[in-house]
Coordinates of C-alpha atoms in Angstrom, one line a residue:
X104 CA 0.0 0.0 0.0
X105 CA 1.3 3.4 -0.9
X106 CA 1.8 6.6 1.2
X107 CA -1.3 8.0 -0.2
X108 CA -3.4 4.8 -0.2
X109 CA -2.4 5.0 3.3
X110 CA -3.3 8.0 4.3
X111 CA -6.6 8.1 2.5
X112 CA -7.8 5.2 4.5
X113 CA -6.7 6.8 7.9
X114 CA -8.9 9.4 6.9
X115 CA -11.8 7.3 6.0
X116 CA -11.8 4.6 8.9
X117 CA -13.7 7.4 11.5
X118 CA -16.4 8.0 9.1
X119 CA -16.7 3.9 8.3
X120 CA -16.9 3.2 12.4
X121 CA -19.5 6.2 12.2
X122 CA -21.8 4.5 10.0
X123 CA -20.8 1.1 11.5
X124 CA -19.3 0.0 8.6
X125 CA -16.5 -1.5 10.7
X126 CA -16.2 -1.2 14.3
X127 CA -13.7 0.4 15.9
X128 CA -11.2 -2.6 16.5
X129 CA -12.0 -3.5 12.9
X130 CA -10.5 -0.1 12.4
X131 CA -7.3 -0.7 14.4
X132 CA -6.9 -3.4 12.9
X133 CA -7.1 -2.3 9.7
X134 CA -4.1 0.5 10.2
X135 CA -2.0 -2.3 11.9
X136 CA -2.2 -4.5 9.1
X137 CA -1.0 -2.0 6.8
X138 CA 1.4 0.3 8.8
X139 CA 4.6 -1.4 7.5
X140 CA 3.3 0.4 4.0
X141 CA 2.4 3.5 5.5
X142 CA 6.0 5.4 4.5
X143 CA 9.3 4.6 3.3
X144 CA 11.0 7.4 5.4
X145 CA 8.8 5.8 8.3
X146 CA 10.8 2.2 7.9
X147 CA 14.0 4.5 7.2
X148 CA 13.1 6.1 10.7
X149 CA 12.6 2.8 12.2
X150 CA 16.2 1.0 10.8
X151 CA 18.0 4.2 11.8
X152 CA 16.5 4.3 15.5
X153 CA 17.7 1.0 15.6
X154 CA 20.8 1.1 15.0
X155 CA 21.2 4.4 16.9
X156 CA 20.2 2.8 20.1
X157 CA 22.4 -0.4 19.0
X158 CA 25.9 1.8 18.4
X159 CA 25.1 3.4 21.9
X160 CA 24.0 0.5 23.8
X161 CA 28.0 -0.8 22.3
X162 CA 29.4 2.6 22.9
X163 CA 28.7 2.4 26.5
X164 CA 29.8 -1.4 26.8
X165 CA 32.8 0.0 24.7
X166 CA 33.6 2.9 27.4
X167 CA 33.1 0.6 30.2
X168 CA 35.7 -2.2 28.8
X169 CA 38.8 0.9 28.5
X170 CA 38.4 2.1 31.9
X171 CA 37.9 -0.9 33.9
X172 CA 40.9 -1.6 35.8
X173 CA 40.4 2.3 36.9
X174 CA 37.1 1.5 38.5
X175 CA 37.0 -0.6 41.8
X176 CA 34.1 -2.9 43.1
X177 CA 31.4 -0.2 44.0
X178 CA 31.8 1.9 41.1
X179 CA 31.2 -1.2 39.0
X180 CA 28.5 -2.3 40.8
X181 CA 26.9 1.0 40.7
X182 CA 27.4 1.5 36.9
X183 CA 25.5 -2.2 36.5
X184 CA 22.5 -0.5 38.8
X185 CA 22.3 2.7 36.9
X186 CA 22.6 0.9 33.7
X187 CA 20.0 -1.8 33.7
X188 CA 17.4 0.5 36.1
X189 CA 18.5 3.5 33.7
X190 CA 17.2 1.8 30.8
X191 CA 14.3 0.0 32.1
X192 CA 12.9 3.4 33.1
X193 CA 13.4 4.6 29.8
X194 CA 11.8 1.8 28.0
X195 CA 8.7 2.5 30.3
X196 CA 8.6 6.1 30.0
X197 CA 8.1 5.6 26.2
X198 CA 5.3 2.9 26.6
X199 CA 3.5 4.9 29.2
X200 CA 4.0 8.6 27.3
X201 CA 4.7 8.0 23.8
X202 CA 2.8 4.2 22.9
X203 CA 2.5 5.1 18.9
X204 CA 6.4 5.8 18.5
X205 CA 6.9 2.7 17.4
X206 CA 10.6 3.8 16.4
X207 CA 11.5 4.6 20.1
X208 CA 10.0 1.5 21.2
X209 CA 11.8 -0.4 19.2
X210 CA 15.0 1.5 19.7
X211 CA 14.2 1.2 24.0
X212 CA 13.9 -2.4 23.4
X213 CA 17.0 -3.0 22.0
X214 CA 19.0 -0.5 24.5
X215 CA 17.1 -2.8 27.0
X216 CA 18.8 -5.6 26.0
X217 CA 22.5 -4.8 25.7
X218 CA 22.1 -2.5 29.0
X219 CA 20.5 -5.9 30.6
X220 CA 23.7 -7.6 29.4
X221 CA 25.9 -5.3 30.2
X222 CA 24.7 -4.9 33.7
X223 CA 24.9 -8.9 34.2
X224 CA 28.6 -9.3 32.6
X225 CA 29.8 -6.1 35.1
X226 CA 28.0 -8.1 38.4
X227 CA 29.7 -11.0 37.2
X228 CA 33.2 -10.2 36.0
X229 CA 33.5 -7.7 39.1
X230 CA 32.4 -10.3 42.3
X231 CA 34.2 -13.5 39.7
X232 CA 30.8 -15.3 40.2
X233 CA 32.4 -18.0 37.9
X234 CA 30.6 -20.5 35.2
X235 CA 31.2 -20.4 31.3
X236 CA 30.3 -17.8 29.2
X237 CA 27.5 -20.2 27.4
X238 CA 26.2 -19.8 31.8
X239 CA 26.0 -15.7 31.8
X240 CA 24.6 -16.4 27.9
X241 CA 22.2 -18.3 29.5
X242 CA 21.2 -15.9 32.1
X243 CA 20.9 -13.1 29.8
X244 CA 18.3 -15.2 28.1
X245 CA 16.2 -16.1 30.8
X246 CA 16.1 -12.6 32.2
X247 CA 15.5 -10.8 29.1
X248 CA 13.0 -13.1 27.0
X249 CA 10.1 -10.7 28.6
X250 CA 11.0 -7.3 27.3
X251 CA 9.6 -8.3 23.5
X252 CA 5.8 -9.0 25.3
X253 CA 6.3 -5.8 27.9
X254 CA 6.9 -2.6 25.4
X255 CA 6.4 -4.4 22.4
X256 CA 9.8 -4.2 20.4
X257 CA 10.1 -6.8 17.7
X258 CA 14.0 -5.7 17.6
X259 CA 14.3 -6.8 20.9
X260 CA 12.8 -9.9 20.1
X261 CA 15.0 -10.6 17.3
X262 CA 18.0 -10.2 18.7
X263 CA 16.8 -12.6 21.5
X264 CA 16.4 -15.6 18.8
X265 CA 19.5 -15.0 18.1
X266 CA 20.8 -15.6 21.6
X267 CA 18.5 -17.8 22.0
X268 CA 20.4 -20.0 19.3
X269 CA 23.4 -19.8 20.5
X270 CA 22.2 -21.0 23.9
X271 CA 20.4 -24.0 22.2
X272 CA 23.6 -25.2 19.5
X273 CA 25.7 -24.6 22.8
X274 CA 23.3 -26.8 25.0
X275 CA 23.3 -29.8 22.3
X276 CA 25.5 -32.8 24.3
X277 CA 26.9 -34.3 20.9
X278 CA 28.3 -31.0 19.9
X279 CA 29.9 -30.2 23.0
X280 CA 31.4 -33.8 22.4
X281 CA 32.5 -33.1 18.8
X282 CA 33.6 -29.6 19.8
X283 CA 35.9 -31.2 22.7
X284 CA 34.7 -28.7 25.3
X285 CA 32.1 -27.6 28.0
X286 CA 29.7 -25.7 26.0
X287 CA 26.6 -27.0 28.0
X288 CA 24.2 -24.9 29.5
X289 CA 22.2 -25.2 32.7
X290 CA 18.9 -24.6 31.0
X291 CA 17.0 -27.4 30.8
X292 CA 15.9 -28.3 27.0
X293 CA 12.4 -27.9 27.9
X294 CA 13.1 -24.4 29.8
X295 CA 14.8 -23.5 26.2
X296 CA 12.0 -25.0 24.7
X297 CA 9.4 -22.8 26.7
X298 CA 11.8 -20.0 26.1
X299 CA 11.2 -20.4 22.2
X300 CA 7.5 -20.9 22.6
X301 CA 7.2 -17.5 24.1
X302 CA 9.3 -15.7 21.2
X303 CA 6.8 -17.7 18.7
X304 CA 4.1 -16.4 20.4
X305 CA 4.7 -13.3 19.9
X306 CA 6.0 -13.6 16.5
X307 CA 2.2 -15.3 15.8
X308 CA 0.7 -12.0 17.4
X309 CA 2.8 -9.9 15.0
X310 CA 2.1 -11.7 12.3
X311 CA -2.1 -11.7 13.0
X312 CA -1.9 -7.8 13.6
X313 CA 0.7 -5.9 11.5
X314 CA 2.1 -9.0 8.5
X315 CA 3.2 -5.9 6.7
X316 CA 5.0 -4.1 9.4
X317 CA 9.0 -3.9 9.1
X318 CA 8.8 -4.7 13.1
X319 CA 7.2 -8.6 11.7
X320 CA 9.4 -8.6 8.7
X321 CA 12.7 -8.4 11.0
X322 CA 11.4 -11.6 13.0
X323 CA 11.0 -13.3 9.6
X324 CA 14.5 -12.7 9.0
X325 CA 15.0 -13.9 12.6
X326 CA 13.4 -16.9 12.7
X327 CA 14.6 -18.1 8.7
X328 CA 18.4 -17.7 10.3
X329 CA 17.8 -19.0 13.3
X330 CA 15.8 -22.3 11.6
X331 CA 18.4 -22.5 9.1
X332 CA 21.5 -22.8 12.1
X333 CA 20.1 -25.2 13.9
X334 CA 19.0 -27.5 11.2
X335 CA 22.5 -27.5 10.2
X336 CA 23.9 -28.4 13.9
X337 CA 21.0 -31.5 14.2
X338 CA 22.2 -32.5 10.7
X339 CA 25.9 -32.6 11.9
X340 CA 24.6 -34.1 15.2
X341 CA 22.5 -36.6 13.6
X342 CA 25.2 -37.9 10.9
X343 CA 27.9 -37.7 13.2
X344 CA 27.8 -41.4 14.0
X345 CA 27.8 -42.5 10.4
X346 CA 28.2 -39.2 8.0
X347 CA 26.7 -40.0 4.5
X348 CA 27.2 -37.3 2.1
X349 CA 23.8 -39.1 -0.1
X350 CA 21.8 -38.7 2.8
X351 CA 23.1 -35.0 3.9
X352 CA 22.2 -34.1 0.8
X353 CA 19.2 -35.6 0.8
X354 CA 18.4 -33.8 3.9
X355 CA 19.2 -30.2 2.8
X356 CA 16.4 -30.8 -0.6
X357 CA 13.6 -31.2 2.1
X358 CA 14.7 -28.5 4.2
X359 CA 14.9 -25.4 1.1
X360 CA 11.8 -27.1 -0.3
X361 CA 10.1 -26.7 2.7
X362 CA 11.2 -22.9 3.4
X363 CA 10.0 -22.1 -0.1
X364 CA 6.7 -23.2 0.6
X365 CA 6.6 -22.1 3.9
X366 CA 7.2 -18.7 2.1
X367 CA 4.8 -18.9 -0.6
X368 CA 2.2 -20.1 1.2
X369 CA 2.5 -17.9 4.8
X370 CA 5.6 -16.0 5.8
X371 CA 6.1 -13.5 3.0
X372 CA 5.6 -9.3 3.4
X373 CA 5.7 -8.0 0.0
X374 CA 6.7 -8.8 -3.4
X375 CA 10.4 -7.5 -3.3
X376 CA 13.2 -9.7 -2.3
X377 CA 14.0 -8.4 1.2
X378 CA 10.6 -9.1 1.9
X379 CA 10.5 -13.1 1.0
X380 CA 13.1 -14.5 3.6
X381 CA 12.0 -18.2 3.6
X382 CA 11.1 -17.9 0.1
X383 CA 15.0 -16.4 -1.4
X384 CA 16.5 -18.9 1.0
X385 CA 14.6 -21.7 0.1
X386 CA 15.0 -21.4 -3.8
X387 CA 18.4 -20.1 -3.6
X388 CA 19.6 -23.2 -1.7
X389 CA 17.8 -25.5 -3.3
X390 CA 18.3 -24.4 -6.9
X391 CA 22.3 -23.6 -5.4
X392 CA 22.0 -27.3 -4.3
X393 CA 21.1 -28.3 -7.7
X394 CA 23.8 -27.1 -9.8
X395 CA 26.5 -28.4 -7.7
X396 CA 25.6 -31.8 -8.8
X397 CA 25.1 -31.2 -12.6
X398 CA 29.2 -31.9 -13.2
X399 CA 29.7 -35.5 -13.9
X400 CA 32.6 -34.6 -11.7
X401 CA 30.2 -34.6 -8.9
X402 CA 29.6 -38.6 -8.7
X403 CA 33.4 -39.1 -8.3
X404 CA 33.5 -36.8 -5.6
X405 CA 30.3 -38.6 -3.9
X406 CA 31.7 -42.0 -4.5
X407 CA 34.7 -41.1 -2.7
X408 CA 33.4 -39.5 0.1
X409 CA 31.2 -42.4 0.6
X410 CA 33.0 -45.4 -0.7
X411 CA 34.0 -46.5 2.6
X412 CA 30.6 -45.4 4.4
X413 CA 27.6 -47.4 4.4
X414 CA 24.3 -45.4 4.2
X415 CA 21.9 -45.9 7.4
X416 CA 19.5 -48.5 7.4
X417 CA 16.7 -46.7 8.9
X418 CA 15.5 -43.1 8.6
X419 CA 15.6 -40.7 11.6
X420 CA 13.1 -38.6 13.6
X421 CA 14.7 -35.4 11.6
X422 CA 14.3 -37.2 8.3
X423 CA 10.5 -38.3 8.9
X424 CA 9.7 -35.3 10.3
X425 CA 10.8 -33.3 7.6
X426 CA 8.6 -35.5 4.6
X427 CA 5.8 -35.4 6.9
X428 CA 6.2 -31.3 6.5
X429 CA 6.8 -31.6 3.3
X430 CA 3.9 -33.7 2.3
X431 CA 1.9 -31.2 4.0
X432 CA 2.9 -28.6 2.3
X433 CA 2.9 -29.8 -0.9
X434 CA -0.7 -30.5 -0.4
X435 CA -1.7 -27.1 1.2
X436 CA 0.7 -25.0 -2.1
X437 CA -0.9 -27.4 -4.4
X438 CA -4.5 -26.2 -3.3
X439 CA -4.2 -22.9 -3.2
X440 CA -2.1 -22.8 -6.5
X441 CA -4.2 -25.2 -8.8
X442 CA -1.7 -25.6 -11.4
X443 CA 1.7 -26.3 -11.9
X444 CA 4.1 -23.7 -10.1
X445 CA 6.4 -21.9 -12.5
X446 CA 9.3 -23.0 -10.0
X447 CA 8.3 -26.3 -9.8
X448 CA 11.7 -27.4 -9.7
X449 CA 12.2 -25.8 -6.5
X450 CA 9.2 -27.7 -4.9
X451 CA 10.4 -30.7 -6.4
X452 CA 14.2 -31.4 -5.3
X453 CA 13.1 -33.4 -2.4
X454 CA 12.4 -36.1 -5.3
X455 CA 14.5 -35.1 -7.8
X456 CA 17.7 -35.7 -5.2
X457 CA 15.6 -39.0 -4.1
X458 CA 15.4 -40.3 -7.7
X459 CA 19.2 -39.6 -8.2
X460 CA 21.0 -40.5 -5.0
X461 CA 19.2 -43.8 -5.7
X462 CA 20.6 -43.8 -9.0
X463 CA 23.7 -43.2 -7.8
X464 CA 23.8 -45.8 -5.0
X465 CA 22.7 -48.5 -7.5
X466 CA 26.0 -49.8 -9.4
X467 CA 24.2 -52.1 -12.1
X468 CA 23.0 -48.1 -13.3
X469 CA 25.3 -46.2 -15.3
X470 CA 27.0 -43.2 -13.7
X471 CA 25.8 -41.4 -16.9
X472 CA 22.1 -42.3 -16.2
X473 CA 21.8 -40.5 -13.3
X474 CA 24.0 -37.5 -14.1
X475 CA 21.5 -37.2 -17.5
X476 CA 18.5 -37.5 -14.8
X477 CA 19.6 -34.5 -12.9
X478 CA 20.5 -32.6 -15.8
X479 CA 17.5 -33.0 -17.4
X480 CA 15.8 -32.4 -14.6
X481 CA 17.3 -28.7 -14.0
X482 CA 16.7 -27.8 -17.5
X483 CA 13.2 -28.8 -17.6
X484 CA 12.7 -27.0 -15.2
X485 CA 14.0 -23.8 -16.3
X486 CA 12.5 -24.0 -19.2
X487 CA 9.2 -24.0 -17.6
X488 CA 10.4 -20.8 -15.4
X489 CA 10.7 -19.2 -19.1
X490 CA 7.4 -20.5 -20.7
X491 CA 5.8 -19.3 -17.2
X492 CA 7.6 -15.9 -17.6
X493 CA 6.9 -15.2 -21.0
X494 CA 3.0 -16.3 -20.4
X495 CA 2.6 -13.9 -17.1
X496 CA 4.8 -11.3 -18.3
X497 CA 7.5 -11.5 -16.1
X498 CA 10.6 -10.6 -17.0
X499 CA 12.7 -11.8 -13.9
X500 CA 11.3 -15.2 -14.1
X501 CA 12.7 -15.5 -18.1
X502 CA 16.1 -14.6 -16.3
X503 CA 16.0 -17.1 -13.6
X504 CA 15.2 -19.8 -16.3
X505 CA 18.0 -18.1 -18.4
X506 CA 20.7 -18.0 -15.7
X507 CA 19.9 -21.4 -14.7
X508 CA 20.8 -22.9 -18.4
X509 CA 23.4 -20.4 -19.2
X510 CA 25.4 -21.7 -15.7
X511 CA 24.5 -25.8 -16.2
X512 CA 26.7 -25.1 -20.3
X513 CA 28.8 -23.3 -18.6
X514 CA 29.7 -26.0 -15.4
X515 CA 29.9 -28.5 -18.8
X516 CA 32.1 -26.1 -20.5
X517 CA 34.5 -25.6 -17.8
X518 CA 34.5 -29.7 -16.9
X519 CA 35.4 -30.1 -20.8
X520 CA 39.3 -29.6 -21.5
X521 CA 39.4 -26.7 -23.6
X522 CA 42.0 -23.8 -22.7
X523 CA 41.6 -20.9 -21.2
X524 CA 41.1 -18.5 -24.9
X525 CA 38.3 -20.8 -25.6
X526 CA 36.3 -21.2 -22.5
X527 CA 36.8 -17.1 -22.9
X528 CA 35.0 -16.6 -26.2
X529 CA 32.4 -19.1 -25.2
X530 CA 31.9 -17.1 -22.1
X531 CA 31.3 -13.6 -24.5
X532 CA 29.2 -15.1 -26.7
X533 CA 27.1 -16.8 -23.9
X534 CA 27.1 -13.4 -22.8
X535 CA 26.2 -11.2 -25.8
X536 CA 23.2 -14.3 -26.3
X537 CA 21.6 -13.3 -22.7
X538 CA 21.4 -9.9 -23.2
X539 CA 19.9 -10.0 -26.6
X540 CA 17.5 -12.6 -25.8
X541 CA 16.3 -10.1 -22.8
X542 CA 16.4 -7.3 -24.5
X543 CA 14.3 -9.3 -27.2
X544 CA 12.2 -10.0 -24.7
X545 CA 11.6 -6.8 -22.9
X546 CA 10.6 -5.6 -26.6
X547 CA 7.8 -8.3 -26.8
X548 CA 6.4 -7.6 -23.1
X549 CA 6.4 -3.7 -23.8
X550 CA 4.3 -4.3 -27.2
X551 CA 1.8 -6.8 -25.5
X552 CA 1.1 -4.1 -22.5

């Protein structure tokens, strides 16, 4: 929604509650759901009182780090009091006196936070109260999960998943093992697990009453890191017994298939690209995923990673959760799409990497069999990305399914032993062939309109 469109319908919503058109909470609604649209300088305003708080919040900690062999026990203790109660009563004096700055909010939540830590790391380093630093990590967590709930501030709120995950990778027994070293925290897994069922919460609430807001957006971002971190430490947790590179792989095609449609389908805030998290980390990895197997070099490389590995026998709890989700998914995109997706291939690498790795791990099949499969398979499937584009008009689609073609010859081009004046020319003319295909292109799609 634009500035105007925006304003316009501020202006309307008294006269609409007037004639009972909507009620009043209808009303509220109504502007929450759209206030991340309301202005561009607003969402500047936000991002900058962000980071301003941020850069002081580190510019104290910073000040307090030089001078601290020049301050003995009680000043220390003193600055921790005044710090933490200093910006406690500031968060609260904008809630109680200025509720619909939802930059200084924000900003408070966040000085909050670091002041919170701060204060903790003085009390502790000062009175040498001992433990690990995944202990006063842990602390910081449990005291400071409340402040997202008690302003609101979705900034604090992000930066607690993010502490948050670094408590939970630290807390995980069989990486403290791999790691060789104490990283345990006394957090209980289902105190961590109530922990992230409060941030959720919120996020849920944010997502019901302002999807559009930059505030909701930020958690996105948030969460899709945070989801993507720890999925990586149970994968290395889970294969760490008997590491098989097919199965790893395997693995990964579920997990970008399901953020893709996790984004389609629910988590995305607009149509730009900074505004699709799940979605651009689900297709880039998957389709990333993709083209690092299109090299027939890429079977050697599996075969020797695994030749002396034997695959498991039985599938996980990570690996049937993740094609129960999937299933799921597939079903609930499939409804609400009703035809075949233009980036089908995305949604499909889950079976495309099942069809192959089973190719792969049969040796009565040819090795060329199933590097054919997987090449045909990305190149169907950008071709469908360019008959899609070219039917809906979009322009960026008939570049993805361009791009996509363009780097499968090339990987080919650079596997075959040509020198380097050769690969160089093919690379210009591959070149001068994109852009006068798109330009073609842009020709045809500004005559149709």
């Amino acid at each position: 929604m634009s500035k105007e469109t925006y304003q316009w319908l501020e202006k309307e919503l008294p006269s609409w509650v007037q004639e009972g058109i909507v009620t009043d909470e209808g009303a509220q609604v109504l502007l929450r759901r759209y206030v991340g649209e309301k202005t561009s300088s607003r969402s500047s305003g936000i991002a900058f009182s962000l980071l301003g708080f941020a850069l002081v919040g580190l510019g104290i900690i910073s000040l307090l780090a030089y001078n601290w062999d020049a301050l003995g026990h009680l000043e220390r203790t003193l600055f921790a009091i005044v710090l933490l109660v200093g910006a406690q009563t500031f968060s609260f004096f904008v809630k109680r006196y200025k509720p619909n700055n939802t930059a200084l909010l924000e900003g408070s939540g966040i000085f909050w936070f670091l002041m919170m830590g701060a204060s903790l790391a003085i009390i502790g380093q000062t009175y040498h109260l001992g433990g690990t630093v995944f202990d006063f990590l842990s602390i910081w967590l449990l005291l400071s999960f409340g402040i997202a709930w008690l302003l609101p501030s979705s900034g604090a709120a992000f930066l607690q998943i993010f502490l948050w995950t670094v408590v939970w990778i630290s807390h995980r027994s069989d990486l403290s093992t791999l790691l060789e070293m104490n990283t345990d925290s006394f957090l209980s897994t289902w105190a961590l697990l109530g922990i992230m069922l409060c941030w959720l919460g919120y996020y849920v609430w944010q997502l019901r009453t302002a999807k559009n807001a930059n505030g909701t957006l930020l958690l996105s971002w948030g969460l899709a890191i945070s989801l993507f971190l720890v999925f990586l430490v149970e994968i290395l947790t889970q294969t760490r017994a008997m590491p098989h590179l097919r199965s790893m792989v395997n693995y990964f095609a579920l997990f970008f298939a399901l953020y893709y449609m996790a984004g389609m389908l629910y988590l995305s805030h607009g149509e730009k690209t900074w505004q699709r998290p799940f979605e651009r980390i689900g297709k880039f990895g998957a389709l990333f995923l993709v083209l690092t197997q299109v090299s027939f070099r890429a079977r050697m490389w599996l075969d020797g990673a695994d030749s002396m590995i034997q695959a498991p026998s039985q599938m996980g709890w990570l690996a049937i959760s993740l094609i129960v989700l999937f299933v799921a998914l597939l079903v609930l995109f499939l409804q609400k799409v009703k035809k075949v997706p233009a980036e089908v291939l995305v949604i499909l690498t889950p079976v495309i990497f099942l069809i192959y790795t089973q190719l792969q791990s049969h040796h009565e099949v040819s090795a060329l069999a199933s590097m054919l499969f997987i090449n045909a398979s990305l190149l169907l499937g950008a071709s469908w990305m360019i008959v899609c584009g070219a039917k809906e008009g979009r322009l960026g689609l008939i570049n993805q399914g361009m791009i996509l073609i363009a780097l499968t010859v090339w990987i080919h081009f650079m596997d075959a032993k040509f020198d380097l004046v050769a690969k160089g020319v093919a690379f210009i003319v591959t070149g001068v062939l994109f852009l006068v295909i798109n330009a073609f292109v842009r020709r045809k799609l500004r005559a149709s309109v």
